[in-house]
Short mmCIF file of C-alpha atoms and ligand atoms in Angstrom, two decimals:
data_model
loop_
_atom_site.label_atom_id
_atom_site.label_comp_id
_atom_site.label_asym_id
_atom_site.label_seq_id
_atom_site.Cartn_x
_atom_site.Cartn_y
_atom_site.Cartn_z
CA MET A 17 -32.41 -6.09 -53.80
CA LEU A 18 -30.15 -8.26 -51.68
CA LEU A 19 -32.61 -11.09 -52.16
CA GLU A 20 -32.37 -10.67 -55.91
CA ILE A 21 -28.63 -10.99 -55.75
CA PHE A 22 -29.03 -14.14 -53.68
CA VAL A 23 -31.50 -15.55 -56.18
CA PHE A 24 -29.10 -14.81 -58.98
CA ALA A 25 -26.24 -16.31 -57.03
CA GLY A 26 -28.34 -19.37 -56.26
CA ILE A 27 -29.13 -19.95 -59.89
CA THR A 28 -25.55 -19.61 -61.00
CA PHE A 29 -24.37 -22.31 -58.57
CA PHE A 30 -24.13 -25.82 -59.84
CA VAL A 31 -23.51 -27.81 -56.74
CA THR A 32 -23.70 -31.59 -56.72
CA GLY A 33 -24.69 -34.01 -53.92
CA ALA A 34 -22.80 -34.08 -50.63
CA GLN A 35 -21.35 -36.30 -47.89
CA CYS A 36 -21.68 -34.61 -44.47
CA GLU A 37 -20.24 -35.15 -40.98
CA GLN A 38 -21.67 -34.93 -37.42
CA THR A 39 -20.15 -32.53 -34.98
CA GLU A 40 -20.00 -31.28 -31.39
CA VAL A 41 -19.75 -27.52 -31.15
CA PHE A 42 -18.87 -25.45 -28.10
CA ALA A 43 -19.59 -21.74 -28.02
CA GLU A 44 -19.27 -19.18 -25.27
CA ALA A 45 -22.50 -17.38 -24.43
CA GLY A 46 -22.58 -14.01 -26.18
CA SER A 47 -20.11 -14.98 -28.87
CA GLN A 48 -20.73 -16.12 -32.45
CA ALA A 49 -21.32 -19.85 -32.86
CA VAL A 50 -20.58 -21.54 -36.16
CA LEU A 51 -22.48 -24.78 -36.82
CA PRO A 52 -20.58 -26.56 -39.57
CA CYS A 53 -22.33 -28.33 -42.38
CA LYS A 54 -19.78 -29.22 -45.01
CA CYS A 55 -20.57 -31.47 -47.92
CA ASN A 56 -18.50 -32.57 -50.87
CA PRO A 57 -19.61 -30.47 -53.81
CA LEU A 58 -20.74 -33.37 -56.02
CA SER A 59 -24.06 -32.17 -57.33
CA SER A 60 -24.40 -29.45 -59.89
CA SER A 61 -28.04 -28.68 -59.02
CA ILE A 62 -29.20 -25.77 -56.88
CA PRO A 63 -29.37 -26.84 -53.23
CA TYR A 64 -32.38 -26.65 -50.99
CA ILE A 65 -31.04 -25.94 -47.47
CA ILE A 66 -32.93 -26.18 -44.24
CA TRP A 67 -31.49 -25.66 -40.77
CA SER A 68 -33.75 -26.70 -37.92
CA GLN A 69 -33.49 -27.20 -34.21
CA VAL A 70 -34.73 -30.57 -33.02
CA ASN A 71 -38.19 -30.15 -31.43
CA LYS A 72 -38.05 -26.39 -31.88
CA GLY A 73 -38.71 -25.87 -35.54
CA THR A 74 -37.04 -24.21 -38.46
CA VAL A 75 -34.11 -21.89 -37.93
CA TRP A 76 -33.45 -20.90 -41.49
CA ARG A 77 -34.13 -22.29 -44.93
CA LYS A 78 -33.39 -21.41 -48.48
CA GLU A 79 -35.60 -22.46 -51.33
CA LYS A 80 -34.21 -23.52 -54.67
CA THR A 81 -35.63 -20.28 -55.96
CA GLY A 82 -33.24 -18.44 -53.68
CA LEU A 83 -35.89 -17.22 -51.25
CA GLN A 84 -34.87 -17.34 -47.58
CA TYR A 85 -36.99 -17.81 -44.47
CA TRP A 86 -36.13 -17.35 -40.82
CA GLY A 87 -37.81 -18.94 -37.84
CA ALA A 88 -39.62 -16.39 -35.66
CA ARG A 89 -37.23 -16.89 -32.76
CA TRP A 90 -34.22 -16.19 -34.98
CA SER A 91 -35.39 -13.04 -36.58
CA PRO A 92 -37.02 -10.92 -33.91
CA LYS A 93 -38.25 -7.58 -35.27
CA GLY A 94 -36.59 -8.32 -38.60
CA VAL A 95 -33.06 -8.54 -37.11
CA GLN A 96 -31.60 -11.87 -38.14
CA ARG A 97 -29.47 -13.59 -35.56
CA VAL A 98 -28.47 -16.38 -37.94
CA GLN A 99 -27.03 -16.42 -41.40
CA CYS A 100 -25.59 -18.86 -43.85
CA PRO A 101 -22.94 -17.17 -45.98
CA HIS A 102 -23.71 -17.92 -49.60
CA SER A 103 -20.16 -17.15 -50.65
CA LYS A 104 -19.12 -20.57 -49.27
CA PHE A 105 -21.82 -22.62 -51.00
CA ASP A 106 -19.64 -23.44 -54.00
CA ARG A 107 -17.18 -25.09 -51.64
CA GLY A 108 -19.96 -27.23 -50.16
CA ASP A 109 -19.98 -25.22 -46.96
CA PHE A 110 -23.48 -24.59 -45.61
CA SER A 111 -22.38 -23.61 -42.09
CA LEU A 112 -24.78 -21.63 -39.97
CA GLN A 113 -23.60 -18.64 -37.99
CA ILE A 114 -25.45 -17.71 -34.81
CA ASN A 115 -24.64 -14.28 -33.39
CA HIS A 116 -24.80 -13.50 -29.67
CA VAL A 117 -25.44 -17.11 -28.81
CA ARG A 118 -27.60 -17.66 -25.72
CA GLU A 119 -27.85 -20.53 -23.28
CA GLU A 120 -31.30 -21.43 -24.64
CA ASP A 121 -29.77 -21.80 -28.13
CA GLY A 122 -27.96 -24.91 -26.91
CA GLY A 123 -29.28 -28.18 -28.28
CA VAL A 124 -29.37 -30.40 -31.33
CA TYR A 125 -29.51 -28.85 -34.78
CA ASN A 126 -30.22 -30.44 -38.15
CA CYS A 127 -28.73 -29.36 -41.37
CA LYS A 128 -30.49 -30.79 -44.43
CA VAL A 129 -29.19 -30.16 -47.91
CA GLU A 130 -31.12 -31.39 -50.96
CA GLN A 131 -29.22 -31.38 -54.19
CA GLY A 132 -30.82 -33.14 -57.11
CA ASN A 133 -31.83 -36.57 -55.88
CA GLN A 134 -29.40 -36.52 -53.04
CA VAL A 135 -30.48 -35.56 -49.54
CA THR A 136 -27.84 -35.10 -46.90
CA GLU A 137 -28.70 -34.67 -43.25
CA ASN A 138 -26.25 -33.59 -40.66
CA GLN A 139 -26.64 -33.36 -36.88
CA ILE A 140 -24.81 -30.79 -34.81
CA ILE A 141 -24.91 -30.46 -31.05
CA LEU A 142 -24.39 -26.90 -29.90
CA ARG A 143 -23.23 -26.59 -26.30
CA VAL A 144 -23.26 -23.10 -24.91
CA ILE A 145 -20.77 -22.42 -22.10
CA LYS A 146 -21.30 -19.67 -19.62
CA VAL A 147 -19.27 -18.72 -16.55
CA SER A 148 -21.20 -16.87 -13.90
CA VAL A 149 -20.16 -15.37 -10.58
CA SER A 150 -22.58 -15.25 -7.69
CA PRO A 151 -22.99 -12.78 -6.12
CA ALA A 152 -21.86 -10.66 -9.07
CA VAL A 153 -19.57 -8.52 -6.91
CA PRO A 154 -18.97 -10.34 -3.62
CA ILE A 155 -17.87 -8.62 -0.42
CA TRP A 156 -14.40 -9.43 0.81
CA GLY A 157 -14.43 -12.50 3.04
CA ASN A 158 -17.90 -13.64 2.01
CA ASP A 159 -18.74 -16.78 0.05
CA VAL A 160 -18.55 -16.58 -3.70
CA SER A 161 -19.31 -19.25 -6.26
CA ILE A 162 -18.05 -19.32 -9.81
CA SER A 163 -19.99 -21.74 -11.98
CA CYS A 164 -19.39 -23.16 -15.39
CA ASP A 165 -22.68 -23.99 -17.09
CA VAL A 166 -22.81 -25.89 -20.33
CA THR A 167 -26.20 -26.19 -22.05
CA PRO A 168 -26.75 -29.06 -22.66
CA TRP A 169 -24.26 -30.54 -20.17
CA PRO A 170 -21.99 -33.15 -21.79
CA GLN A 171 -22.07 -36.24 -19.56
CA GLY A 172 -18.52 -37.33 -18.74
CA ALA A 173 -16.84 -34.11 -19.80
CA SER A 174 -13.81 -32.90 -17.85
CA VAL A 175 -13.74 -29.39 -16.48
CA GLU A 176 -10.68 -27.35 -15.63
CA TRP A 177 -10.40 -23.87 -14.26
CA THR A 178 -7.80 -21.25 -14.95
CA LEU A 179 -7.48 -17.99 -13.08
CA ASN A 180 -5.56 -15.28 -14.89
CA ASN A 181 -4.27 -17.92 -17.32
CA SER A 182 -2.81 -20.25 -14.70
CA THR A 183 -4.44 -23.44 -13.54
CA PHE A 184 -6.58 -23.02 -10.47
CA THR A 185 -6.92 -25.92 -8.10
CA PRO A 186 -9.81 -25.43 -5.73
CA ALA A 187 -8.86 -25.66 -2.06
CA GLY A 188 -10.14 -28.60 -0.06
CA MET A 189 -11.08 -32.04 -1.31
CA ALA A 190 -10.96 -33.11 -4.91
CA PRO A 191 -14.44 -32.75 -6.37
CA LYS A 192 -16.24 -36.02 -7.04
CA SER A 193 -19.23 -35.31 -9.19
CA ASP A 194 -19.56 -33.28 -12.34
CA ILE A 195 -21.76 -30.81 -10.52
CA ALA A 196 -19.13 -30.10 -7.84
CA LYS A 197 -16.45 -29.82 -10.46
CA HIS A 198 -18.06 -27.07 -12.42
CA VAL A 199 -18.68 -24.86 -9.40
CA VAL A 200 -15.85 -23.25 -7.42
CA ARG A 201 -16.80 -22.11 -3.95
CA GLU A 202 -14.38 -19.86 -2.12
CA LYS A 203 -14.15 -16.97 0.30
CA ALA A 204 -13.90 -13.77 -1.70
CA SER A 205 -10.43 -12.24 -1.59
CA VAL A 206 -7.96 -10.47 -3.82
CA ARG A 207 -6.44 -13.84 -4.65
CA LEU A 208 -9.59 -14.70 -6.57
CA THR A 209 -9.88 -11.51 -8.57
CA GLY A 210 -9.25 -11.56 -12.27
CA LYS A 211 -10.24 -13.60 -15.28
CA TRP A 212 -11.80 -16.99 -14.59
CA THR A 213 -11.84 -19.41 -17.48
CA CYS A 214 -13.65 -22.72 -17.56
CA VAL A 215 -12.16 -25.23 -19.99
CA VAL A 216 -14.48 -28.11 -20.93
CA SER A 217 -13.08 -31.09 -22.79
CA TYR A 218 -15.42 -33.59 -24.37
CA LYS A 219 -14.92 -36.11 -27.14
CA GLY A 220 -11.75 -34.41 -28.30
CA GLU A 221 -13.42 -31.03 -28.50
CA GLU A 222 -12.57 -28.21 -26.16
CA GLY A 223 -14.78 -25.32 -25.18
CA ARG A 224 -13.99 -22.39 -22.95
CA ALA A 225 -15.72 -19.42 -21.43
CA SER A 226 -14.52 -16.66 -19.11
CA ALA A 227 -15.80 -14.17 -16.60
CA ALA A 228 -14.13 -11.45 -14.59
CA LEU A 229 -14.33 -11.47 -10.80
CA THR A 230 -14.04 -8.32 -8.76
CA VAL A 231 -14.38 -8.18 -5.02
CA LYS A 232 -15.67 -5.21 -3.07
CA GLY A 233 -14.41 -4.22 0.32
CA ILE A 234 -11.19 -2.50 1.33
CA ILE A 235 -9.36 -2.28 -1.97
CA ARG A 236 -6.27 -0.43 -0.72
CA PRO A 237 -4.26 -1.95 0.87
CA SER A 238 -5.46 -5.04 -0.92
CA LYS A 239 -4.23 -7.47 1.72
CA ASP A 240 -3.53 -7.64 5.43
CA ASN A 241 -0.09 -6.88 6.87
CA THR A 242 0.89 -4.68 3.94
CA LYS A 243 3.97 -2.68 4.91
CA VAL A 244 3.99 1.11 4.77
CA TYR A 245 7.43 2.72 4.86
CA ALA A 246 8.22 6.14 6.33
CA ALA A 247 11.32 8.05 7.37
CA VAL A 248 11.62 9.44 10.89
CA GLY A 249 10.26 12.98 10.97
CA SER A 250 8.37 12.69 7.71
CA ALA A 251 4.63 12.56 7.17
CA VAL A 252 3.04 9.29 6.09
CA ALA A 253 -0.34 8.27 4.75
CA LEU A 254 -2.01 5.13 6.07
CA PRO A 255 -4.23 3.99 3.21
CA CYS A 256 -7.71 2.58 3.77
CA MET A 257 -9.75 2.79 0.61
CA PHE A 258 -13.09 1.03 0.28
CA SER A 259 -14.65 0.12 -3.06
CA PRO A 260 -16.28 3.21 -4.56
CA SER A 261 -19.75 1.65 -4.21
CA LEU A 262 -19.31 1.22 -0.47
CA ILE A 263 -19.79 3.83 2.20
CA PRO A 264 -18.53 2.35 5.45
CA SER A 265 -20.29 3.22 8.66
CA ASN A 266 -18.39 3.93 11.90
CA PRO A 267 -14.90 3.83 10.45
CA VAL A 268 -12.34 3.22 13.20
CA TRP A 269 -8.54 3.43 13.26
CA GLU A 270 -6.53 1.61 15.89
CA LYS A 271 -2.89 0.96 16.62
CA LEU A 272 -2.42 -2.63 17.65
CA LYS A 273 -0.29 -3.45 20.63
CA PRO A 274 2.56 -5.75 19.78
CA GLY A 275 2.96 -9.08 21.46
CA PHE A 276 -0.59 -10.29 21.08
CA LEU A 277 -0.03 -13.01 18.56
CA PHE A 278 -3.53 -14.24 18.01
CA LYS A 279 -5.79 -11.40 18.97
CA PRO A 280 -3.96 -8.08 18.89
CA ALA A 281 -5.23 -5.62 21.44
CA PRO A 282 -5.81 -2.01 20.36
CA GLY A 283 -3.41 0.48 21.84
CA ARG A 284 -3.12 4.25 21.80
CA LEU A 285 -2.75 6.10 18.50
CA PRO A 286 0.37 8.26 18.11
CA ALA A 287 0.20 11.95 18.97
CA SER A 288 0.70 13.05 15.37
CA PHE A 289 -2.08 10.79 14.05
CA SER A 290 -4.46 12.66 11.76
CA PRO A 291 -7.82 10.93 11.29
CA PRO A 292 -9.60 10.68 7.94
CA SER A 293 -11.23 13.98 7.24
CA THR A 294 -14.86 13.82 6.24
CA PHE A 295 -14.58 17.02 4.27
CA SER A 296 -11.59 16.68 2.02
CA GLN A 297 -12.02 13.05 1.08
CA VAL A 298 -14.64 10.97 -0.66
CA ALA A 299 -16.95 8.87 1.49
CA PHE A 300 -15.27 5.56 0.64
CA ASP A 301 -11.74 6.79 1.40
CA LYS A 302 -10.96 6.36 5.09
CA SER A 303 -7.21 6.84 4.79
CA ALA A 304 -5.50 8.48 7.74
CA GLY A 305 -1.93 9.54 8.38
CA LEU A 306 0.82 10.58 10.74
CA LYS A 307 2.05 14.17 10.50
CA GLU A 308 5.49 13.42 11.87
CA VAL A 309 6.65 9.87 12.21
CA ASP A 310 8.54 8.92 15.34
CA ILE A 311 10.53 5.71 15.73
CA LYS A 312 8.01 4.69 18.42
CA ASP A 313 5.16 4.85 15.91
CA GLU A 314 6.26 1.70 14.12
CA GLY A 315 3.92 -1.27 14.35
CA LYS A 316 0.54 -2.44 13.23
CA TYR A 317 -2.48 -0.28 12.49
CA ARG A 318 -6.00 -1.40 11.72
CA CYS A 319 -8.76 0.42 9.93
CA SER A 320 -12.27 -0.96 9.89
CA GLY A 321 -15.75 0.02 8.83
CA GLY A 322 -19.25 -1.40 8.73
CA VAL A 323 -20.48 -2.54 5.33
CA GLU A 324 -23.81 -4.21 4.62
CA GLY A 325 -24.23 -5.50 8.15
CA GLN A 326 -20.66 -6.70 8.68
CA ARG A 327 -17.34 -5.19 9.71
CA LEU A 328 -14.50 -5.14 7.25
CA SER A 329 -11.02 -4.45 8.50
CA ARG A 330 -7.50 -4.21 7.20
CA VAL A 331 -4.26 -4.40 9.15
CA MET A 332 -1.13 -2.69 7.91
CA GLN A 333 2.36 -2.34 9.32
CA LEU A 334 4.22 0.93 9.56
CA VAL A 335 7.96 0.44 9.08
CA VAL A 336 10.06 3.41 10.19
CA ALA A 337 13.44 4.21 8.65
CA LYS A 338 16.20 6.15 10.36
CA ILE A 339 19.87 6.86 9.79
CA ASP A 340 22.42 6.04 12.45
CA SER A 341 25.47 8.24 12.19
CA SER A 342 28.77 7.39 13.86
CA ILE A 343 30.57 10.15 15.75
CA PRO A 344 32.92 11.69 13.20
CA SER A 345 36.47 10.91 14.18
CA GLU A 346 38.90 13.82 14.21
CA LYS A 347 41.80 11.75 12.93
CA SER A 348 40.33 9.94 9.93
CA GLY A 349 37.81 12.66 9.24
CA SER A 350 35.19 10.14 8.20
CA VAL A 351 31.69 9.32 9.26
CA THR A 352 29.71 6.09 8.88
CA LEU A 353 26.01 6.28 8.10
CA THR A 354 23.78 3.23 8.55
CA CYS A 355 20.32 2.91 7.09
CA GLN A 356 18.08 1.32 9.74
CA LEU A 357 14.54 0.03 9.37
CA THR A 358 12.31 -1.22 12.16
CA ASP A 359 11.45 -4.21 9.97
CA PRO A 360 13.85 -4.82 7.09
CA SER A 361 12.34 -8.24 6.23
CA GLU A 362 11.13 -7.13 2.80
CA VAL A 363 14.18 -5.06 1.92
CA THR A 364 16.41 -6.66 -0.67
CA ASP A 365 18.80 -3.80 -1.42
CA TYR A 366 20.09 -0.49 -0.11
CA GLU A 367 21.78 2.30 -1.96
CA TRP A 368 23.12 5.70 -1.00
CA VAL A 369 22.46 8.58 -3.35
CA HIS A 370 24.28 11.87 -3.11
CA VAL A 371 21.88 14.74 -3.80
CA VAL A 372 23.62 17.96 -4.71
CA TYR A 373 22.20 21.43 -5.17
CA ASP A 374 23.79 24.07 -7.37
CA LEU A 375 23.75 27.77 -6.66
CA ASN A 376 20.29 28.11 -8.19
CA GLY A 377 18.95 25.43 -5.85
CA THR A 378 18.51 22.93 -8.66
CA GLN A 379 18.71 19.36 -7.41
CA SER A 380 20.79 16.73 -9.12
CA ILE A 381 21.91 13.22 -8.34
CA GLY A 382 25.59 12.74 -7.68
CA SER A 383 27.31 9.48 -6.93
CA ILE A 384 25.44 6.31 -6.02
CA GLN A 385 26.84 3.66 -3.69
CA LYS A 386 25.45 0.22 -2.92
CA GLY A 387 25.04 -1.12 0.57
CA LYS A 388 23.37 -0.49 3.89
CA THR A 389 26.24 1.51 5.37
CA LEU A 390 28.16 4.40 3.91
CA THR A 391 31.52 5.70 5.05
CA ILE A 392 32.46 9.10 3.72
CA SER A 393 35.06 11.72 4.44
CA THR A 394 33.74 14.78 6.18
CA LYS A 395 36.82 16.71 5.12
CA SER A 396 36.02 16.52 1.45
CA GLU A 397 34.01 19.44 0.16
CA GLU A 398 32.58 17.11 -2.49
CA ASN A 399 30.61 15.16 0.10
CA ARG A 400 28.72 18.18 1.32
CA GLY A 401 24.96 18.01 0.99
CA GLU A 402 22.30 15.40 1.29
CA TRP A 403 22.89 11.68 1.31
CA THR A 404 19.73 9.69 0.73
CA CYS A 405 19.42 6.02 1.60
CA ARG A 406 17.03 4.33 -0.82
CA PHE A 407 15.77 0.90 0.08
CA TYR A 408 14.42 -1.56 -2.44
CA GLY A 409 12.09 -4.51 -2.25
CA LYS A 410 11.37 -7.16 -4.84
CA ARG A 411 9.15 -4.78 -6.77
CA GLY A 412 11.25 -1.61 -6.66
CA VAL A 413 11.83 1.32 -4.34
CA LEU A 414 10.12 1.01 -0.97
CA GLY A 415 11.21 4.38 0.39
CA ASN A 416 14.09 6.62 1.26
CA ILE A 417 15.57 8.67 4.09
CA THR A 418 17.92 11.62 3.86
CA HIS A 419 20.87 12.70 6.01
CA ASN A 420 22.64 16.02 5.81
CA ILE A 421 26.43 16.04 5.83
CA GLN A 422 28.32 19.03 7.14
CA VAL A 423 31.81 19.35 5.81
CA MET A 424 34.84 20.59 7.85
CA SER A 425 33.67 24.09 8.68
CA GLY A 426 30.43 22.62 9.82
CA LEU A 427 32.26 19.99 11.80
CA SER A 428 34.70 22.35 13.53
CA GLY A 429 31.83 24.71 14.10
CA GLN A 430 30.36 22.00 16.22
CA LYS A 431 33.10 22.19 18.79
CA PRO A 432 32.87 25.86 19.71
CA SER A 433 29.17 25.41 19.93
CA GLY A 434 29.92 22.63 22.42
CA HIS A 435 32.20 25.02 24.31
CA SER A 436 29.73 27.82 24.33
CA HIS A 437 27.31 25.38 25.76
CA ASN A 438 29.59 24.82 28.79
CA THR A 439 30.91 28.37 29.25
CA PRO A 440 28.12 29.74 31.43
CA ALA A 441 28.37 26.73 33.68
CA VAL A 442 32.13 27.11 34.01
CA ILE A 443 31.83 30.84 34.75
CA GLY A 444 29.12 30.18 37.30
CA LEU A 445 31.17 27.53 39.01
CA SER A 446 34.25 29.76 39.09
CA CYS A 447 32.27 32.59 40.69
CA LEU A 448 30.90 30.24 43.31
CA LEU A 449 34.37 28.97 44.07
CA LEU A 450 35.74 32.49 44.36
CA VAL A 451 32.97 33.51 46.75
CA LEU A 452 33.58 30.41 48.79
CA LEU A 453 37.30 31.16 48.91
CA LEU A 454 36.67 34.72 50.03
CA VAL A 455 34.30 33.56 52.74
CA LEU A 456 36.85 31.00 53.89
CA ALA A 457 39.61 33.60 53.92
CA GLN A 458 37.47 35.95 55.99
CA MET A 459 36.59 33.21 58.41
CA TYR A 460 40.22 32.27 58.72
CA LYS A 461 41.18 35.89 59.39
CA ASN A 462 38.57 36.22 62.11
CA HIS A 463 39.63 33.00 63.64
CA GLN A 464 43.27 34.01 63.66
CA ARG A 465 42.51 37.36 65.35
CA ARG A 466 40.45 35.73 68.06
CA LYS A 467 43.23 33.23 68.67
CA ARG A 468 45.78 36.07 69.04
CA ILE A 469 43.64 37.88 71.63
CA PHE A 470 43.19 34.80 73.74
CA GLN A 471 46.94 34.28 73.73
CA TYR A 472 47.62 37.56 75.59
CA PRO A 473 44.76 38.08 78.11
CA ALA A 474 47.06 39.93 80.66
CA LEU A 475 48.06 42.44 78.11
CA GLU A 476 44.44 43.37 77.68
CA THR A 477 43.98 44.01 81.44
CA ILE A 478 47.15 46.10 81.52
CA VAL A 479 45.89 48.18 78.65
CA HIS A 480 42.60 48.44 80.41
CA THR A 481 44.15 49.52 83.78
CA VAL A 482 46.34 52.08 82.06
CA SER A 483 43.39 53.66 80.43
CA ASN A 484 41.46 53.67 83.76
CA GLU A 485 44.28 55.35 85.59
CA ARG A 486 44.50 58.04 82.91
CA GLU A 487 40.81 58.65 83.19
CA GLU A 488 41.03 59.05 87.00
CA ARG A 489 43.96 61.44 86.74
CA GLU A 490 42.09 63.58 84.30
CA ARG A 491 39.13 63.58 86.63
CA ASN A 492 41.35 64.67 89.57
CA GLN A 493 42.90 67.45 87.55
CA ALA A 494 39.46 68.71 86.70
CA ASP A 495 38.48 68.62 90.38
CA GLN A 496 41.57 70.61 91.33
CA LYS A 497 40.71 73.22 88.71
CA HIS A 498 37.21 73.50 90.16
CA ARG A 499 38.57 73.87 93.59
CA LYS A 500 41.08 76.59 92.51
CA ARG A 501 38.25 78.54 90.90
CA ASP A 502 36.11 78.27 93.97
CA LEU A 503 39.03 79.61 96.05
CA THR A 504 39.59 82.64 93.80
CA GLU A 505 35.87 83.36 93.92
CA LEU A 506 36.02 83.34 97.72
CA ASN A 507 38.99 85.73 97.64
C1 LIG B 629 21.49 29.56 -12.76
O1 LIG B 629 20.46 30.21 -13.49
C2 LIG B 629 20.93 31.08 -14.50
C3 LIG B 629 19.73 31.77 -15.12
O2 LIG B 629 18.57 31.01 -14.97
C4 LIG B 629 21.75 30.32 -15.53
O3 LIG B 629 22.24 31.20 -16.50
C5 LIG B 629 22.90 29.63 -14.81
O4 LIG B 629 23.61 28.85 -15.74
C6 LIG B 629 22.39 28.78 -13.70
N1 LIG B 629 23.53 28.25 -12.96
C7 LIG B 629 23.69 26.99 -12.70
C8 LIG B 629 24.91 26.63 -11.92
O5 LIG B 629 22.91 26.14 -13.10
C1 LIG B 630 12.63 10.11 -1.81
O1 LIG B 630 11.25 9.88 -1.77
C2 LIG B 630 10.46 10.98 -2.18
C3 LIG B 630 9.03 10.62 -1.98
O2 LIG B 630 8.73 9.40 -2.49
C4 LIG B 630 10.78 11.35 -3.62
O3 LIG B 630 10.04 12.46 -4.01
C5 LIG B 630 12.26 11.64 -3.74
O4 LIG B 630 12.57 11.91 -5.07
C6 LIG B 630 13.07 10.48 -3.22
N1 LIG B 630 14.48 10.86 -3.22
C7 LIG B 630 15.42 10.14 -3.80
C8 LIG B 630 16.79 10.69 -3.77
O5 LIG B 630 15.18 9.07 -4.31
#
């Protein structure tokens, strides 16, 4: 039925002879190519149109009767890859559309239009551009080549590359030949990922084709020396994510000793290091972490794993944040908090955020102050609560660390606690002193007594003699009594 409509349409057209042009056409592989064949509509007779490919036969033709024929290559299994929209015939436009153009479609085409006595031939060169990446998904650090193929290649054409819409200049020497120019050879890295476009300029025409490049390897962190920020005492994750298609063998985590500029030596992992668990994570995720970050844990960490016969590794830097608090002065009643990072090189801004909690425990943000240091009154009830130091980099918040402020009661409560700390010691010391004093006093007393006795040695002998005499007298008296009794017994 469609054919009938075409026939009818063909008959109703009264197109006259034509004057055609020759053209260069660029088309990206896979897209739709339009081969122009425009003639001035001079003739009023029905045109006979034949599109052919030089040395390859007919592509499509249309008889004066309106019947259409397709070359075998162009209509596989009855699905036509080419068409010539009849709706444009009255404007002298006999352009051929090729869908899903392939590299092998490139070449010279002929458009021949016969109208009345006039025969117009037109030559079109179709150049199919294709960008290909080899290997399709390269491994990080391996060679990758991105080629721009144009079939047929236009001798003397200029080729330019853009990567993610900005001009890409290949590293190394300027390419000399056309062949070198249309192939980019690089080491696969994140820098090369994205949309590659090859722009070919030739005889005032411009053709372009694109391809996406992805690299497999350790995708997170995407580059070495990525900084990971953590507050002292918090937990932190050390990311090490391989591409989902990769399952690394023998994954290893190391902490690198500082000071080795060229070849860092592995050191000991922190005590709170938790290795990647084989149960809770997917096989390509080798992320680890620290349960409780200490200021000593700052520095470089390296994760590595074997992939397709080579070892991939990624180094990251743990930056630890802490808050230095000045000793609150009694007089001014203020305290100064300083936000400290072990490596502030990427920090562009600091701000202090007051986090307040209401009676229900709902958190809300209070005042915000700019700057690395914060001086606040500890006497003001309003300053009670958490003060969080947020630090920013070029691309937003890098991390935060929180300090708790105790107001007045909390502060004065600190002093008795300091006292109570010392009390047992003071009591102990006092007791010791007392005992020592007592011992000394006793010793002194003893010493004094001995000294007194030595001062009067005669007195002692006198006392002694007196007591001896008394004893003798008593003995004599007793003897006399005995004797008296003996006498009375004799009587
Ligand atoms: C606490 O919660 C109760 C009930 O949910 C609510 O009525 C009250 O307003 C809340 N108080 C504050 C200070 O948000
Ligand atoms: C601090 O960081 C944590 C974790 O990223 C976040 O949940 C929290 O809201 C941050 N706090 C403030 C006050 O920005």
